[in-house]
Amino acid sequence: MKEPYIFELAMDVRDYEVDAEGIVNNAVYLHYLEHTRHEFCRQAGFTFRQMHAEGLDPVATHIDIHYVRSLGLGDRMMSRLWLERKGPRFVFHQDIFTPGDELVARATVEIVSFEDGHLSRGERLASAFASYLK
Amino acid sequence: MKEPYIFELAMDVRDYEVDAEGIVNNAVYLHYLEHTRHEFCRQAGFTFRQMHAEGLDPVATHIDIHYVRSLGLGDRMMSRLWLERKGPRFVFHQDIFTPGDELVARATVEIVSFEDGHLSRGERLASAFASYLK
Amino acid sequence: MKEPYIFELAMDVRDYEVDAEGIVNNAVYLHYLEHTRHEFCRQAGFTFRQMHAEGLDPVATHIDIHYVRSLGLGDRMMSRLWLERKGPRFVFHQDIFTPGDELVARATVEIVSFEDGHLSRGERLASAFASYLK
Amino acid sequence: MKEPYIFELAMDVRDYEVDAEGIVNNAVYLHYLEHTRHEFCRQAGFTFRQMHAEGLDPVATHIDIHYVRSLGLGDRMMSRLWLERKGPRFVFHQDIFTPGDELVARATVEIVSFEDGHLSRGERLASAFASYLK
């Protein structure tokens, strides 16, 4: 847990996110991760809606996620992230913990940005994220 | 079952649609109904994508659904519909059955269409649906 | 807005809940309604998880929802409810508003409860809800 | 495309799976992958429901997915897989293509199986999959 997190969001499991095995379905974690990134962006001063309106569309190109511990009905989680830039790619390091700091899931999410429909070099995202980039 | 159905679609429950109670979550039925309407439209010769590209956006204004019998893991369903026009509104009568013709859910879905962002009188949808309207 | 609401929950639209038309998909509202009911239950002192563990499974039998105004990216909502009992059925009156108190959706959701797999007369739910029933 | 696929499933994008950017949301691909695995299991003679009833619950521990090309409204896909065993882990290699064989997404999904709540060595799954394992 020495990861240099720069953002944290508390979330509750919603009952409809739990599947027939009694645990949160693996696809739902990608929603948690996306929602965390978007809330981070909102805190950073720009929303998904604004970006979309300005022709800037971030798109995930690679997600790697390890499921360490299951979440179930009524559980709460702490979702944390930090990010780094690798040329045109932005790598979000995103981990989800129980309130007691036990690791639930560990993910990296790579994002590129399209500008007016074309793959960009990421300059606009980089300037938006400037104060958060490692 | 004397309803004057004009379209039928077979669908399988996907396991992730089943919730912790072991049954398909009630919200998922609205996906089944929507998917059935869109497949019906596709058969009628126009797709959701085309309509959207032409500035024609159907929007649901009222859904009434009775859940009669639950679907669970591995179940299959037959989704049927017929429609009528009531002025600017199009009323889809949509029922879902088991393969053995037992009623699972009975719904009516009212749709209006927006054209270029404004509520329309439904003339374009009506001409598209002409041969299917009761 | 003279409805005798007894519970209110603020929620934000999550970006993945918005569909290709730029508005929250109609099925997602059923998730909002369900999440509101479950949070209400939690405040009332019993969780969905507890109920399920005790063999008590509430099931929706009828949902009627009017979509009055669309929600989109970045929107916030206030979700309110009150409930009444009609024999074995519990009717949740659930309305969603913008933060400025404009009506977004108006719904009634009828619930019955299964106890150990059998339809019940609702006595256990009624005693749990006693102080909230009109 | 020299991957030794042993199963293929054709699927259509459902319109509600497309998000505000006009493309299938990244979480939905995990549903496609799961549905493909479950249909593969069904063909192999055992269903998710059976397994669950017998106390055998496969759980994903690691998913790695590259998004190469976007799917949108009205698109169709071919979802293919092959699998290998690595001790207690089963690695599903799952790729999604356009009907014209252009790569859409490339994933590996690692599964372990719980038997009666305990992590198993995978012997039961291995015998079920025996004729499919590389």
Coordinates of C-alpha atoms in Angstrom, one line a residue:
Chain A
M1 CA 0.0 0.0 0.0
K2 CA 2.8 2.3 -0.7
E3 CA 1.2 3.3 -4.0
P4 CA 1.2 7.1 -4.5
Y5 CA -2.6 7.4 -4.6
I6 CA -3.9 10.9 -5.4
F7 CA -7.6 10.3 -5.3
E8 CA -10.0 8.1 -3.2
L9 CA -13.7 7.5 -3.6
A10 CA -15.9 5.5 -1.1
M11 CA -18.6 3.5 -2.8
D12 CA -21.2 1.0 -1.7
V13 CA -22.1 -2.2 -3.5
R14 CA -25.6 -1.9 -4.9
D15 CA -27.6 -5.0 -4.5
Y16 CA -28.3 -5.4 -8.2
E17 CA -24.6 -5.6 -8.9
V18 CA -24.4 -8.9 -7.0
D19 CA -24.9 -12.0 -9.2
A20 CA -26.2 -15.5 -8.6
E21 CA -23.0 -16.6 -7.0
G22 CA -23.6 -14.0 -4.3
I23 CA -20.7 -11.8 -5.3
V24 CA -20.2 -8.7 -7.4
N25 CA -20.0 -9.7 -11.0
N26 CA -16.5 -9.1 -12.5
A27 CA -17.8 -6.7 -15.1
V28 CA -19.2 -4.4 -12.5
Y29 CA -15.6 -3.7 -11.2
L30 CA -14.9 -2.0 -14.5
H31 CA -17.9 0.3 -13.8
Y32 CA -16.4 1.0 -10.4
L33 CA -13.1 1.9 -11.9
E34 CA -14.6 4.1 -14.6
H35 CA -16.8 5.9 -12.1
T36 CA -13.7 6.5 -9.9
R37 CA -11.8 7.9 -12.9
H38 CA -14.7 10.2 -13.9
E39 CA -15.1 11.5 -10.3
F40 CA -11.4 12.1 -10.2
C41 CA -11.6 14.1 -13.5
R42 CA -14.5 16.0 -12.1
Q43 CA -12.4 16.9 -9.0
A44 CA -9.6 17.9 -11.4
G45 CA -12.0 20.4 -12.9
F46 CA -13.2 18.8 -16.1
T47 CA -16.1 16.4 -16.7
F48 CA -16.6 13.7 -19.1
R49 CA -19.5 15.7 -20.5
Q50 CA -17.3 18.7 -21.2
M51 CA -14.6 16.7 -22.8
H52 CA -17.2 14.9 -25.0
A53 CA -18.7 18.3 -26.0
E54 CA -15.2 19.6 -26.9
G55 CA -14.5 16.6 -29.2
L56 CA -12.2 14.9 -26.7
D57 CA -13.0 11.3 -26.1
P58 CA -10.8 9.2 -23.8
V59 CA -10.9 5.5 -24.7
A60 CA -9.6 2.5 -22.8
T61 CA -7.2 0.4 -24.8
H62 CA -6.0 -2.0 -22.1
I63 CA -7.3 -3.1 -18.7
D64 CA -5.5 -5.6 -16.5
I65 CA -7.3 -6.5 -13.3
H66 CA -6.6 -8.9 -10.5
Y67 CA -9.6 -10.0 -8.3
V68 CA -8.2 -10.7 -4.9
R69 CA -11.2 -10.7 -2.7
S70 CA -14.9 -10.8 -3.4
L71 CA -17.4 -8.1 -2.6
G72 CA -21.0 -9.0 -1.8
L73 CA -24.3 -7.6 -0.6
G74 CA -24.0 -4.6 1.7
D75 CA -20.2 -4.2 1.3
R76 CA -18.5 -0.9 1.1
M77 CA -15.2 -0.2 -0.7
M78 CA -12.5 2.5 -1.0
S79 CA -11.4 3.0 -4.6
R80 CA -8.0 4.7 -5.0
L81 CA -6.0 5.8 -8.0
W82 CA -2.8 7.4 -9.3
L83 CA -1.8 8.0 -12.8
E84 CA 1.3 8.3 -15.1
R85 CA 1.8 9.3 -18.7
K86 CA 3.5 7.1 -21.2
G87 CA 3.6 9.1 -24.4
P88 CA 0.1 9.1 -25.8
R89 CA -1.1 6.7 -23.2
F90 CA -2.3 7.5 -19.7
V91 CA -2.0 4.7 -17.2
F92 CA -4.4 4.7 -14.3
H93 CA -3.3 2.6 -11.4
Q94 CA -6.5 1.7 -9.6
D95 CA -6.9 -0.3 -6.5
I96 CA -10.0 -1.2 -4.5
F97 CA -9.9 -1.9 -0.8
T98 CA -12.3 -2.9 1.9
P99 CA -12.8 -0.2 4.6
G100 CA -10.3 -2.2 6.6
D101 CA -7.7 -1.8 3.9
E102 CA -7.7 -5.3 2.6
L103 CA -7.0 -5.5 -1.1
V104 CA -10.1 -6.4 -3.2
A105 CA -8.9 -5.7 -6.7
R106 CA -5.8 -4.3 -8.4
A107 CA -6.0 -2.8 -11.8
T108 CA -4.2 -0.8 -14.4
V109 CA -6.2 1.0 -17.1
E110 CA -4.6 2.5 -20.1
I111 CA -6.4 5.3 -21.8
V112 CA -5.7 7.2 -25.1
S113 CA -7.6 10.2 -26.2
F114 CA -9.4 10.8 -29.5
E115 CA -9.7 14.4 -30.6
D116 CA -12.4 15.0 -33.1
G117 CA -12.3 11.3 -34.0
H118 CA -8.6 11.0 -34.4
L119 CA -6.1 9.3 -32.0
S120 CA -4.2 12.2 -30.3
R121 CA -0.8 12.4 -28.8
G122 CA -2.4 13.2 -25.5
E123 CA -1.3 16.8 -25.1
R124 CA -4.7 18.1 -24.1
L125 CA -5.2 15.4 -21.5
A126 CA -1.7 15.9 -20.2
S127 CA -2.2 19.6 -19.6
A128 CA -5.5 18.9 -17.9
F129 CA -3.8 16.3 -15.6
A130 CA -0.6 18.3 -15.3
S131 CA -0.7 18.7 -11.5
Y132 CA -1.6 15.0 -10.9
L133 CA 1.0 13.2 -13.2
K134 CA 3.9 11.4 -11.6
Chain B
M1 CA -52.9 -15.3 -25.7
K2 CA -55.2 -13.9 -28.3
E3 CA -53.0 -10.8 -28.5
P4 CA -52.4 -9.9 -32.2
Y5 CA -48.6 -10.3 -32.0
I6 CA -46.7 -9.3 -35.1
F7 CA -43.1 -10.1 -34.0
E8 CA -41.4 -12.7 -31.9
L9 CA -37.9 -13.0 -30.6
A10 CA -36.3 -16.0 -28.8
M11 CA -33.8 -15.0 -26.1
D12 CA -31.7 -16.8 -23.5
V13 CA -31.1 -15.5 -20.0
R14 CA -27.5 -14.6 -19.7
D15 CA -26.1 -15.7 -16.4
Y16 CA -24.9 -12.2 -15.4
E17 CA -28.5 -11.0 -15.6
V18 CA -29.4 -13.2 -12.6
D19 CA -29.1 -11.5 -9.2
A20 CA -28.4 -12.7 -5.7
E21 CA -32.0 -13.9 -5.3
G22 CA -31.4 -16.3 -8.2
I23 CA -33.8 -14.6 -10.5
V24 CA -33.4 -12.2 -13.4
N25 CA -33.4 -8.7 -11.9
N26 CA -36.5 -6.6 -12.7
A27 CA -34.5 -3.9 -14.6
V28 CA -33.1 -6.5 -17.0
Y29 CA -36.6 -7.1 -18.4
L30 CA -36.6 -3.6 -19.7
H31 CA -33.5 -4.5 -21.6
Y32 CA -35.2 -7.5 -23.0
L33 CA -38.2 -5.4 -24.1
E34 CA -36.0 -2.7 -25.7
H35 CA -33.9 -5.3 -27.5
T36 CA -37.1 -6.9 -28.8
R37 CA -38.4 -3.5 -30.1
H38 CA -35.1 -2.8 -31.8
E39 CA -34.9 -6.2 -33.5
F40 CA -38.5 -5.6 -34.6
C41 CA -37.5 -2.2 -36.1
R42 CA -34.6 -3.9 -37.8
Q43 CA -36.9 -6.4 -39.4
A44 CA -39.2 -3.5 -40.4
G45 CA -36.3 -2.1 -42.3
F46 CA -34.9 0.7 -40.2
T47 CA -32.3 0.5 -37.4
F48 CA -31.9 2.5 -34.2
R49 CA -28.6 3.6 -35.6
Q50 CA -30.1 5.0 -38.8
M51 CA -32.9 6.7 -36.9
H52 CA -30.4 8.3 -34.6
A53 CA -28.2 9.4 -37.6
E54 CA -31.3 11.0 -39.2
G55 CA -32.1 12.9 -36.0
L56 CA -35.0 10.7 -35.1
D57 CA -34.9 9.5 -31.4
P58 CA -37.6 7.4 -30.0
V59 CA -38.0 7.9 -26.2
A60 CA -40.0 5.8 -23.8
T61 CA -42.4 7.9 -21.8
H62 CA -44.3 5.3 -19.9
I63 CA -43.7 1.6 -19.0
D64 CA -46.1 -0.6 -17.2
I65 CA -44.9 -4.1 -16.5
H66 CA -46.4 -7.0 -14.6
Y67 CA -44.0 -9.7 -13.4
V68 CA -45.9 -12.9 -13.4
R69 CA -43.2 -15.6 -13.2
S70 CA -39.5 -15.5 -12.6
L71 CA -36.8 -16.4 -15.0
G72 CA -33.5 -17.8 -13.7
L73 CA -30.2 -19.3 -14.8
G74 CA -30.3 -21.1 -18.1
D75 CA -33.9 -20.2 -18.9
R76 CA -35.1 -19.3 -22.4
M77 CA -37.9 -16.9 -23.3
M78 CA -40.1 -16.0 -26.2
S79 CA -40.6 -12.2 -26.4
R80 CA -43.6 -11.0 -28.5
L81 CA -45.1 -7.7 -29.4
W82 CA -47.7 -5.8 -31.3
L83 CA -48.2 -2.0 -31.5
E84 CA -50.8 0.6 -31.9
R85 CA -50.6 4.4 -32.4
K86 CA -52.4 6.9 -30.2
G87 CA -51.7 10.3 -31.7
P88 CA -48.0 11.1 -31.1
R89 CA -47.6 8.0 -28.9
F90 CA -46.8 4.5 -30.1
V91 CA -47.9 1.8 -27.6
F92 CA -45.9 -1.4 -27.8
H93 CA -47.7 -4.3 -26.2
Q94 CA -45.0 -6.6 -25.2
D95 CA -45.3 -10.0 -23.5
I96 CA -42.6 -12.5 -22.5
F97 CA -43.4 -16.2 -22.3
T98 CA -41.6 -19.4 -21.4
P99 CA -41.0 -21.8 -24.4
G100 CA -44.0 -23.6 -23.0
D101 CA -46.2 -20.5 -23.4
E102 CA -46.6 -19.6 -19.8
L103 CA -46.7 -15.9 -19.2
V104 CA -43.5 -14.4 -17.6
A105 CA -44.1 -10.7 -18.0
R106 CA -46.7 -8.5 -19.6
A107 CA -45.9 -4.9 -20.5
T108 CA -47.0 -1.8 -22.3
V109 CA -44.3 0.6 -23.4
E110 CA -45.2 4.1 -24.7
I111 CA -42.8 5.7 -27.1
V112 CA -42.8 9.2 -28.5
S113 CA -40.3 10.4 -31.1
F114 CA -38.0 13.4 -31.0
E115 CA -37.0 14.9 -34.3
D116 CA -33.9 17.0 -34.2
G117 CA -34.4 17.4 -30.5
H118 CA -38.1 18.4 -30.6
L119 CA -41.1 16.3 -29.7
S120 CA -42.7 15.2 -32.9
R121 CA -46.3 14.3 -33.9
G122 CA -45.0 10.8 -34.8
E123 CA -45.6 11.1 -38.6
R124 CA -42.2 9.7 -39.5
L125 CA -42.5 6.7 -37.2
A126 CA -46.0 6.1 -38.3
S127 CA -45.0 5.9 -41.9
A128 CA -42.2 3.6 -41.0
F129 CA -44.5 1.3 -39.0
A130 CA -47.4 1.7 -41.4
S131 CA -47.8 -2.0 -42.3
Y132 CA -47.6 -3.1 -38.7
L133 CA -50.0 -0.7 -37.0
K134 CA -53.3 -2.0 -35.8
Chain C
M1 CA -45.2 17.4 -4.4
K2 CA -47.7 16.9 -1.7
E3 CA -46.8 13.2 -1.7
P4 CA -46.1 12.1 1.9
Y5 CA -42.5 11.0 1.3
I6 CA -40.7 9.3 4.2
F7 CA -37.3 8.8 2.6
E8 CA -35.0 10.7 0.3
L9 CA -31.7 9.7 -1.4
A10 CA -29.4 11.8 -3.5
M11 CA -27.8 10.1 -6.4
D12 CA -25.5 11.0 -9.3
V13 CA -25.8 9.7 -12.8
R14 CA -22.8 7.5 -13.5
D15 CA -21.5 8.1 -17.0
Y16 CA -21.8 4.4 -18.0
E17 CA -25.6 4.7 -17.3
V18 CA -26.0 7.1 -20.2
D19 CA -26.7 5.5 -23.6
A20 CA -26.1 6.4 -27.2
E21 CA -29.0 8.9 -27.2
G22 CA -27.1 10.8 -24.5
I23 CA -29.7 10.1 -21.8
V24 CA -30.0 7.6 -19.0
N25 CA -31.4 4.3 -20.4
N26 CA -34.9 3.6 -19.1
A27 CA -33.9 0.3 -17.5
V28 CA -31.4 2.1 -15.3
Y29 CA -34.2 4.0 -13.5
L30 CA -35.4 0.6 -12.1
H31 CA -31.9 0.3 -10.6
Y32 CA -32.2 3.8 -9.1
L33 CA -35.6 2.8 -7.7
E34 CA -34.4 -0.5 -6.3
H35 CA -31.3 1.1 -4.8
T36 CA -33.5 3.7 -3.1
R37 CA -35.8 1.0 -1.6
H38 CA -32.8 -0.9 -0.3
E39 CA -31.2 2.1 1.2
F40 CA -34.6 2.9 2.8
C41 CA -34.7 -0.6 4.2
R42 CA -31.2 -0.3 5.5
Q43 CA -32.3 2.9 7.3
A44 CA -35.3 1.1 8.6
G45 CA -33.0 -1.4 10.3
F46 CA -32.9 -4.4 8.0
T47 CA -30.9 -5.1 4.9
F48 CA -31.5 -7.0 1.8
R49 CA -28.7 -9.4 2.9
Q50 CA -30.3 -10.1 6.2
M51 CA -33.7 -10.7 4.7
H52 CA -32.3 -13.0 2.2
A53 CA -30.3 -14.9 4.9
E54 CA -33.6 -15.3 6.9
G55 CA -35.4 -16.7 3.9
L56 CA -37.3 -13.5 3.2
D57 CA -37.2 -12.4 -0.4
P58 CA -39.2 -9.4 -1.6
V59 CA -40.1 -9.7 -5.3
A60 CA -41.5 -6.9 -7.5
T61 CA -44.7 -8.0 -9.2
H62 CA -45.7 -4.7 -10.9
I63 CA -43.9 -1.6 -11.9
D64 CA -45.5 1.4 -13.5
I65 CA -43.2 4.3 -14.4
H66 CA -43.7 7.6 -16.2
Y67 CA -40.6 9.2 -17.7
V68 CA -41.2 12.9 -17.5
R69 CA -37.8 14.4 -18.1
S70 CA -34.4 12.9 -19.1
L71 CA -31.3 12.7 -17.1
G72 CA -27.9 12.9 -18.8
L73 CA -24.2 13.0 -18.1
G74 CA -23.3 14.7 -14.9
D75 CA -26.8 15.1 -13.6
R76 CA -27.8 14.7 -10.0
M77 CA -31.2 13.5 -8.7
M78 CA -33.2 13.3 -5.5
S79 CA -35.1 10.0 -5.2
R80 CA -38.0 10.0 -2.8
L81 CA -40.5 7.4 -1.6
W82 CA -43.4 6.5 0.6
L83 CA -45.2 3.2 1.0
E84 CA -48.5 1.7 1.7
R85 CA -49.7 -1.9 2.3
K86 CA -52.5 -3.5 0.3
G87 CA -53.0 -6.9 1.8
P88 CA -50.0 -9.0 0.9
R89 CA -48.7 -6.3 -1.4
F90 CA -46.5 -3.3 -0.5
V91 CA -46.8 -0.4 -2.8
F92 CA -43.8 1.9 -3.0
H93 CA -44.6 5.3 -4.4
Q94 CA -41.3 6.5 -5.8
D95 CA -40.5 9.7 -7.5
I96 CA -37.3 11.1 -8.9
F97 CA -36.6 14.8 -9.0
T98 CA -33.9 17.2 -10.2
P99 CA -32.1 19.0 -7.5
G100 CA -34.4 21.9 -8.5
D101 CA -37.5 19.8 -7.7
E102 CA -38.6 19.2 -11.3
L103 CA -40.1 15.8 -11.7
V104 CA -38.0 13.3 -13.6
A105 CA -39.9 10.1 -13.2
R106 CA -42.9 8.9 -11.2
A107 CA -43.3 5.3 -10.4
T108 CA -45.2 2.8 -8.3
V109 CA -43.6 -0.5 -7.4
E110 CA -45.5 -3.4 -6.0
I111 CA -43.7 -5.9 -3.9
V112 CA -44.7 -9.2 -2.4
S113 CA -42.6 -11.2 -0.1
F114 CA -41.6 -14.8 -0.4
E115 CA -40.8 -16.6 2.8
D116 CA -38.8 -19.8 2.4
G117 CA -39.8 -19.9 -1.3
H118 CA -43.6 -19.4 -0.7
L119 CA -45.6 -16.4 -1.3
S120 CA -46.4 -14.8 2.1
R121 CA -49.2 -12.7 3.4
G122 CA -46.6 -10.0 4.2
E123 CA -46.8 -10.0 8.0
R124 CA -43.1 -10.0 8.5
L125 CA -42.5 -7.2 6.1
A126 CA -45.4 -5.3 7.6
S127 CA -44.0 -5.5 11.1
A128 CA -40.6 -4.4 9.8
F129 CA -42.2 -1.4 8.0
A130 CA -44.7 -0.7 10.8
S131 CA -43.6 2.8 11.6
Y132 CA -43.4 3.8 8.0
L133 CA -46.7 2.5 6.7
K134 CA -49.5 5.0 5.8
Chain D
M1 CA -5.4 -15.9 -36.1
K2 CA -3.4 -19.0 -35.5
E3 CA -4.9 -19.3 -32.1
P4 CA -6.2 -22.9 -31.5
Y5 CA -9.8 -21.8 -30.9
I6 CA -12.2 -24.6 -29.9
F7 CA -15.4 -22.6 -29.6
E8 CA -17.1 -19.7 -31.4
L9 CA -20.2 -17.7 -30.7
A10 CA -21.8 -15.0 -32.8
M11 CA -23.3 -12.2 -30.9
D12 CA -25.0 -8.9 -31.8
V13 CA -24.4 -5.6 -29.9
R14 CA -27.6 -4.7 -28.1
D15 CA -28.3 -1.0 -28.4
Y16 CA -28.4 -0.4 -24.6
E17 CA -24.8 -1.7 -24.4
V18 CA -23.6 1.4 -26.3
D19 CA -22.7 4.4 -24.2
A20 CA -22.7 8.1 -24.7
E21 CA -19.5 8.0 -26.7
G22 CA -21.3 5.8 -29.3
I23 CA -19.3 2.7 -28.5
V24 CA -19.8 -0.4 -26.5
N25 CA -18.7 0.4 -22.9
N26 CA -15.6 -1.5 -21.8
A27 CA -17.3 -3.3 -19.0
V28 CA -19.8 -4.9 -21.4
Y29 CA -17.0 -6.8 -23.1
L30 CA -16.5 -8.7 -19.8
H31 CA -20.2 -9.7 -20.2
Y32 CA -19.6 -10.9 -23.7
L33 CA -16.6 -12.9 -22.6
E34 CA -18.5 -14.5 -19.7
H35 CA -21.5 -15.3 -21.8
T36 CA -19.1 -17.0 -24.3
R37 CA -17.5 -19.1 -21.6
H38 CA -20.9 -20.1 -20.3
E39 CA -22.2 -21.1 -23.7
F40 CA -19.0 -23.0 -24.2
C41 CA -19.6 -24.8 -20.9
R42 CA -23.2 -25.6 -21.9
Q43 CA -21.9 -27.1 -25.2
A44 CA -19.4 -29.1 -23.1
G45 CA -22.3 -30.6 -21.3
F46 CA -22.5 -28.7 -18.0
T47 CA -24.2 -25.5 -17.1
F48 CA -23.4 -22.8 -14.7
R49 CA -26.6 -23.6 -12.9
Q50 CA -25.7 -27.2 -12.5
M51 CA -22.2 -26.3 -11.3
H52 CA -23.7 -23.9 -8.8
A53 CA -26.2 -26.4 -7.6
E54 CA -23.4 -28.9 -7.0
G55 CA -21.4 -26.4 -5.0
L56 CA -18.9 -25.7 -7.7
D57 CA -18.4 -22.0 -8.3
P58 CA -15.8 -20.8 -10.9
V59 CA -14.5 -17.4 -10.0
A60 CA -12.4 -15.1 -12.2
T61 CA -9.1 -14.1 -10.5
H62 CA -7.4 -12.2 -13.4
I63 CA -8.6 -10.6 -16.6
D64 CA -6.3 -8.9 -19.1
I65 CA -8.0 -7.3 -22.0
H66 CA -6.8 -5.3 -25.0
Y67 CA -9.4 -3.2 -26.8
V68 CA -8.2 -2.9 -30.4
R69 CA -11.3 -1.7 -32.3
S70 CA -14.6 -0.3 -31.1
L71 CA -18.0 -1.9 -31.5
G72 CA -21.1 0.3 -31.9
L73 CA -24.8 0.3 -32.7
G74 CA -25.9 -2.6 -34.9
D75 CA -22.5 -4.3 -35.0
R76 CA -22.1 -8.1 -34.9
M77 CA -19.1 -10.0 -33.5
M78 CA -17.6 -13.4 -33.5
S79 CA -16.4 -14.4 -30.0
R80 CA -13.8 -17.3 -29.9
L81 CA -11.9 -19.1 -27.2
W82 CA -9.5 -21.8 -26.3
L83 CA -8.3 -22.8 -22.8
E84 CA -5.4 -24.3 -21.0
R85 CA -4.8 -25.4 -17.4
K86 CA -2.1 -24.1 -15.2
G87 CA -2.4 -26.1 -12.0
P88 CA -5.5 -24.9 -10.1
R89 CA -6.0 -22.1 -12.7
F90 CA -7.8 -22.4 -16.0
V91 CA -6.8 -19.8 -18.5
F92 CA -9.3 -18.9 -21.2
H93 CA -7.9 -17.2 -24.2
Q94 CA -10.7 -15.2 -25.6
D95 CA -10.7 -13.0 -28.7
I96 CA -13.5 -11.1 -30.3
F97 CA -13.5 -10.3 -34.0
T98 CA -15.7 -8.5 -36.5
P99 CA -17.5 -10.7 -39.0
G100 CA -14.7 -9.8 -41.4
D101 CA -12.1 -11.2 -39.0
E102 CA -10.7 -8.0 -37.8
L103 CA -9.6 -8.1 -34.2
V104 CA -11.8 -6.2 -31.8
A105 CA -10.6 -7.4 -28.4
R106 CA -8.0 -9.9 -27.1
A107 CA -8.3 -11.2 -23.6
T108 CA -7.1 -13.8 -21.2
V109 CA -9.3 -14.7 -18.3
E110 CA -8.1 -16.8 -15.4
I111 CA -10.5 -18.9 -13.4
V112 CA -10.2 -20.9 -10.3
S113 CA -13.0 -23.0 -8.8
F114 CA -14.4 -23.0 -5.4
E115 CA -15.9 -26.2 -4.1
D116 CA -18.3 -25.8 -1.3
G117 CA -16.8 -22.5 -0.5
H118 CA -13.1 -23.5 -0.6
L119 CA -10.6 -22.9 -3.3
S120 CA -10.1 -26.2 -5.1
R121 CA -7.2 -27.7 -7.0
G122 CA -9.4 -27.7 -10.1
E123 CA -9.7 -31.5 -10.5
R124 CA -13.4 -31.4 -11.1
L125 CA -13.2 -28.6 -13.7
A126 CA -10.3 -30.4 -15.3
S127 CA -12.2 -33.6 -15.8
A128 CA -15.2 -31.7 -17.2
F129 CA -13.0 -29.8 -19.6
A130 CA -10.7 -32.8 -20.4
S131 CA -11.4 -33.1 -24.1
Y132 CA -10.9 -29.4 -24.6
L133 CA -7.7 -28.8 -22.7
K134 CA -4.5 -28.1 -24.6

